[in-house]
């Protein structure tokens, strides 16, 4: 055992091992080995920016657990993070450095030459980056809660910048840069902003000068905001096209409440366009989890003692198949998707290739007006399986003031009933269900509208109303109403995030329509001349939206059937 090695938990740990990149930059890793040096083992590699001792243990088992299952485990600081040399530019070096790290790991003493990669969030994205460069010794990956296409799957998942997620994260990354440079005051400030970002999230403009610490220590945040459309900047950060050229087997892991669920789904479905074989196939597991933690309780809902889905064992099973030739025949023949159904709290399987595209069968629920306007949960709006008929009803109207955006903090199954009392929201609620309803996939709302003011956003939020009046959040989507429309009616189509639900008899479906979901994603300033991220408070305007539903022009939401 060398001086850099210690025995910990029954495995050998080699600390701060150098790995030289092709440009001479040295990255450092900790290596965990089974304490049987006479044998050879495949390698599991994780590349991360948060300090290699953490090793994604907020979601994954500690490296010694994987080592005790017969793997050499390598946890590497990416360029410019931890002890590694170089400058950290988020995502930019991860393809080339990932290639070099994989090939280095394959040649480690005691390695069989087969390498797999694992980890979640940024550690998942480093897997897609490495896979896009096609290192010959990379045999399988298990990316969790991440995106291969950063624009659509991570930063702009609803076509709007995900400010609630990325502003605090930018301060987290700035904090680590400040620490490397010895600026303890900036480090303390970044820690404070990570924990209490609300004041800065509300400040306008989004690209304003009220983030001097970010300007100094993490300027990439402003690039994310400046490139609000998919352009060459984001194409450089989209690894999916190159991954598809020569894919590597992938076990993708997502969470129904995770901020990056759309990225997980998009990557999985892009790879499912080609038929699988025992030599190359992909799998998807989606649990009842937020980004952190992966447990049984999220948003005040207890998902039961099976909520973890044996996710650690599933990952070992995956790598045993590809790296140890433990060709479990069941793994190939099992349905491609394994998912947790909320409500029934059971794990189910599906052979669908897509949960984001329209389902083969859907149940339609039509928006209906009433004697009272549909503003607020006590209004006259309803959802009905019957298409509206008879005389045209009076349209329902909401007013969206961009200075006071309607709140949506997260994707957690929180109670939205207090917010649903607001009159800036149109609320449509079904009668209590007479029989259970199963939903799997992406709901889609089709809404006929007119606007005064704008362009503006139309946000659709779905919840389930329980017999006690609690309205648990289910899913959300948005689209832009691109221009003022006072003559005739426009038709908007909104795809909501995928979900898997069992709605009990006696519960009701509720649809909200409004102009924002802030700060989950950035608000629309409500006019065409304002740059979305440069608009100051003086630029925020008011938009009025009318929603109609009548015979020949029926607004509805389609719920994909199981």
Coordinates of C-alpha atoms in Angstrom, one line a residue, residues 42-319:
X42 CA -14.2 -3.0 -14.1
X43 CA -14.2 0.7 -13.3
X44 CA -17.0 3.1 -12.3
X45 CA -16.1 6.7 -13.0
X46 CA -17.8 9.8 -11.6
X47 CA -16.7 13.3 -12.7
X48 CA -18.0 16.2 -10.6
X49 CA -17.4 19.8 -9.6
X50 CA -18.3 19.9 -5.9
X51 CA -15.4 18.3 -4.2
X52 CA -14.7 14.6 -4.9
X53 CA -15.2 13.5 -1.2
X54 CA -19.0 14.2 -1.7
X55 CA -19.2 11.7 -4.6
X56 CA -22.9 12.3 -5.2
X57 CA -23.7 10.8 -1.8
X58 CA -26.7 13.0 -1.6
X59 CA -28.3 10.6 -4.0
X60 CA -26.0 7.6 -4.5
X61 CA -24.3 5.1 -2.3
X62 CA -20.8 5.9 -1.1
X63 CA -18.0 4.7 -3.4
X64 CA -16.9 2.0 -1.0
X65 CA -20.3 0.3 -1.4
X66 CA -19.7 0.0 -5.1
X67 CA -16.2 -1.2 -4.5
X68 CA -17.5 -3.9 -2.2
X69 CA -19.7 -5.0 -5.1
X70 CA -16.6 -5.6 -7.2
X71 CA -15.7 -2.3 -8.9
X72 CA -12.8 0.1 -8.9
X73 CA -14.5 3.4 -8.3
X74 CA -12.9 6.7 -9.5
X75 CA -14.2 10.0 -8.3
X76 CA -12.6 12.9 -10.2
X77 CA -12.7 16.7 -9.7
X78 CA -13.4 18.2 -13.1
X79 CA -11.2 20.9 -14.5
X80 CA -10.9 24.0 -12.3
X81 CA -12.8 22.4 -9.3
X82 CA -11.5 20.8 -6.1
X83 CA -7.8 20.1 -6.5
X84 CA -7.8 19.9 -10.3
X85 CA -5.9 22.4 -12.3
X86 CA -7.3 24.7 -15.0
X87 CA -10.3 27.0 -15.3
X88 CA -13.8 25.8 -14.7
X89 CA -16.1 26.8 -17.6
X90 CA -19.3 24.9 -17.0
X91 CA -19.8 22.0 -19.4
X92 CA -17.3 23.2 -22.0
X93 CA -14.3 20.8 -21.3
X94 CA -16.4 17.8 -20.2
X95 CA -16.4 16.0 -23.5
X96 CA -12.7 16.1 -24.2
X97 CA -11.7 15.7 -20.5
X98 CA -14.3 13.0 -20.1
X99 CA -12.7 11.0 -23.0
X100 CA -9.3 11.3 -21.5
X101 CA -10.5 10.4 -18.0
X102 CA -12.3 7.3 -19.3
X103 CA -9.2 6.1 -21.2
X104 CA -7.0 6.8 -18.2
X105 CA -9.3 4.9 -15.9
X106 CA -9.4 1.9 -18.3
X107 CA -5.6 1.6 -17.9
X108 CA -5.4 1.7 -14.2
X109 CA -3.7 -1.2 -12.4
X110 CA -6.2 -3.9 -11.7
X111 CA -8.7 -2.7 -14.3
X112 CA -10.3 -5.0 -16.8
X113 CA -10.4 -2.1 -19.2
X114 CA -14.2 -1.7 -19.1
X115 CA -15.5 1.6 -17.8
X116 CA -18.9 2.7 -16.7
X117 CA -19.9 6.2 -15.6
X118 CA -22.5 7.1 -12.9
X119 CA -23.8 10.1 -10.9
X120 CA -26.6 12.7 -11.0
X121 CA -27.1 16.3 -12.0
X122 CA -23.8 17.8 -13.2
X123 CA -22.2 14.4 -12.7
X124 CA -24.9 13.0 -15.1
X125 CA -24.2 15.7 -17.7
X126 CA -20.5 14.8 -17.6
X127 CA -21.5 11.3 -18.7
X128 CA -23.4 12.6 -21.7
X129 CA -20.4 14.8 -22.6
X130 CA -18.0 11.9 -22.4
X131 CA -20.3 9.6 -24.4
X132 CA -20.5 12.3 -27.1
X133 CA -16.7 11.9 -27.6
X134 CA -17.0 8.1 -28.0
X135 CA -14.1 6.9 -25.8
X136 CA -13.6 3.2 -26.8
X137 CA -13.5 1.9 -23.3
X138 CA -16.8 3.4 -22.1
X139 CA -19.2 0.5 -22.1
X140 CA -22.3 1.8 -20.2
X141 CA -23.6 4.9 -18.3
X142 CA -26.2 5.6 -15.7
X143 CA -27.0 9.4 -15.9
X144 CA -29.5 10.6 -13.4
X145 CA -31.6 13.8 -13.2
X146 CA -29.7 15.6 -16.0
X147 CA -29.9 16.6 -19.6
X148 CA -27.9 15.8 -22.7
X149 CA -29.5 18.9 -24.4
X150 CA -28.9 21.6 -21.8
X151 CA -31.1 24.3 -23.4
X152 CA -34.3 22.3 -23.7
X153 CA -33.8 19.8 -20.9
X154 CA -32.2 22.0 -18.2
X155 CA -32.1 25.8 -18.6
X156 CA -35.2 26.5 -20.6
X157 CA -37.4 23.4 -20.1
X158 CA -40.7 25.3 -20.6
X159 CA -39.2 27.8 -23.1
X160 CA -38.5 30.1 -20.2
X161 CA -35.3 30.4 -18.1
X162 CA -35.6 28.3 -15.0
X163 CA -34.5 31.1 -12.7
X164 CA -35.6 29.5 -9.4
X165 CA -33.1 26.6 -10.0
X166 CA -30.2 28.3 -11.7
X167 CA -29.7 31.6 -9.8
X168 CA -29.0 29.8 -6.5
X169 CA -26.9 27.2 -8.3
X170 CA -24.8 29.9 -9.9
X171 CA -24.1 31.3 -6.5
X172 CA -23.1 27.8 -5.3
X173 CA -20.6 27.5 -8.2
X174 CA -19.4 31.1 -7.6
X175 CA -18.8 30.2 -3.9
X176 CA -16.4 27.5 -4.8
X177 CA -14.5 29.8 -7.2
X178 CA -14.3 32.4 -4.4
X179 CA -12.9 29.8 -2.0
X180 CA -10.2 28.7 -4.5
X181 CA -9.1 32.3 -4.9
X182 CA -9.2 33.0 -1.1
X183 CA -12.1 35.5 -1.0
X184 CA -13.8 34.5 2.2
X185 CA -16.1 37.4 2.2
X186 CA -17.5 36.6 -1.2
X187 CA -17.7 32.9 -0.2
X188 CA -19.9 33.8 2.8
X189 CA -22.1 36.1 0.7
X190 CA -22.6 33.3 -1.9
X191 CA -23.6 30.8 0.8
X192 CA -26.2 33.3 2.1
X193 CA -27.6 33.8 -1.4
X194 CA -27.8 30.0 -2.0
X195 CA -29.9 29.7 1.2
X196 CA -32.1 32.8 0.8
X197 CA -32.2 33.8 -2.9
X198 CA -35.8 35.1 -3.0
X199 CA -34.9 38.8 -2.9
X200 CA -32.5 38.5 -5.8
X201 CA -34.9 36.3 -7.8
X202 CA -37.4 39.1 -7.7
X203 CA -35.0 41.9 -8.7
X204 CA -35.2 43.2 -12.2
X205 CA -33.7 43.2 -14.7
X206 CA -32.6 39.6 -14.5
X207 CA -29.4 40.6 -16.3
X208 CA -28.9 43.7 -14.0
X209 CA -25.9 44.8 -12.0
X210 CA -27.2 43.5 -8.7
X211 CA -25.1 40.4 -9.1
X212 CA -21.5 41.8 -8.8
X213 CA -20.2 38.6 -7.2
X214 CA -21.5 36.5 -10.0
X215 CA -20.0 38.9 -12.5
X216 CA -16.6 38.3 -10.9
X217 CA -16.7 34.7 -10.0
X218 CA -19.3 33.1 -12.2
X219 CA -20.0 35.1 -15.4
X220 CA -21.5 32.0 -17.1
X221 CA -24.8 32.8 -15.4
X222 CA -25.2 35.9 -17.6
X223 CA -24.4 33.9 -20.7
X224 CA -27.3 31.5 -19.8
X225 CA -29.6 34.5 -19.6
X226 CA -28.4 36.3 -22.6
X227 CA -28.9 33.3 -24.9
X228 CA -32.6 32.9 -24.3
X229 CA -33.1 31.0 -27.6
X230 CA -31.5 27.9 -28.9
X231 CA -28.5 29.1 -30.8
X232 CA -24.8 28.3 -31.5
X233 CA -24.1 28.8 -27.8
X234 CA -26.5 26.0 -26.8
X235 CA -25.7 23.8 -29.7
X236 CA -22.1 23.6 -28.3
X237 CA -23.7 22.4 -25.1
X238 CA -26.0 19.9 -26.8
X239 CA -24.3 16.4 -26.7
X240 CA -27.4 14.5 -27.9
X241 CA -26.7 14.6 -31.7
X242 CA -23.2 13.1 -31.2
X243 CA -24.4 10.6 -28.6
X244 CA -27.0 9.3 -31.1
X245 CA -24.3 8.7 -33.7
X246 CA -22.7 6.0 -31.6
X247 CA -24.8 5.5 -28.5
X248 CA -23.6 3.7 -25.4
X249 CA -26.1 1.7 -23.2
X250 CA -27.7 4.1 -20.8
X251 CA -29.8 3.6 -17.6
X252 CA -31.5 6.9 -17.2
X253 CA -32.9 7.9 -13.8
X254 CA -35.5 10.6 -13.3
X255 CA -37.8 12.0 -10.6
X256 CA -41.4 13.1 -11.1
X257 CA -40.7 16.2 -9.0
X258 CA -37.2 16.8 -10.3
X259 CA -36.4 20.1 -12.1
X260 CA -34.6 18.3 -14.9
X261 CA -37.3 15.7 -15.6
X262 CA -37.8 17.0 -19.1
X263 CA -34.1 16.6 -19.9
X264 CA -34.2 13.0 -18.6
X265 CA -37.2 12.2 -20.8
X266 CA -35.8 14.0 -23.9
X267 CA -32.5 12.1 -23.8
X268 CA -34.2 8.7 -23.2
X269 CA -36.7 9.2 -26.0
X270 CA -34.1 10.3 -28.5
X271 CA -32.2 7.1 -28.0
X272 CA -35.3 5.0 -28.1
X273 CA -35.8 5.9 -31.8
X274 CA -33.6 3.0 -32.7
X275 CA -34.7 -0.6 -31.9
X276 CA -32.7 -2.2 -29.0
X277 CA -30.8 -5.5 -29.0
X278 CA -29.1 -7.5 -26.2
X279 CA -25.9 -5.7 -27.3
X280 CA -27.3 -2.2 -27.0
X281 CA -30.5 -1.0 -25.2
X282 CA -31.5 1.7 -22.8
X283 CA -33.7 1.8 -19.8
X284 CA -35.6 4.5 -17.8
X285 CA -36.5 4.6 -14.1
X286 CA -38.6 7.4 -12.8
X287 CA -39.3 7.6 -9.0
X288 CA -41.3 9.9 -6.7
X289 CA -38.3 12.0 -6.0
X290 CA -37.2 15.6 -6.2
X291 CA -33.6 16.5 -7.1
X292 CA -32.6 15.9 -3.5
X293 CA -33.4 13.6 -1.7
X294 CA -34.6 10.4 -3.2
X295 CA -36.9 9.3 -0.4
X296 CA -40.4 8.4 0.5
X297 CA -41.7 11.8 1.4
X298 CA -41.8 14.8 -0.9
X299 CA -44.1 17.8 -0.8
X300 CA -45.9 16.6 2.2
X301 CA -46.9 13.3 0.6
X302 CA -45.9 9.9 1.9
X303 CA -45.1 7.6 -1.0
X304 CA -44.7 4.5 1.0
X305 CA -41.8 2.2 2.0
X306 CA -41.2 1.1 -1.6
X307 CA -40.5 4.6 -2.8
X308 CA -36.7 4.1 -3.2
X309 CA -37.3 1.4 -5.9
X310 CA -34.1 -0.4 -4.9
X311 CA -32.3 2.2 -7.0
X312 CA -28.8 1.4 -5.8
X313 CA -29.3 -2.3 -6.6
X314 CA -30.7 -1.5 -10.0
X315 CA -27.6 0.5 -10.9
X316 CA -25.3 -2.4 -9.8
X317 CA -27.5 -4.8 -11.8
X318 CA -27.1 -2.5 -14.9
X319 CA -23.3 -2.3 -14.6

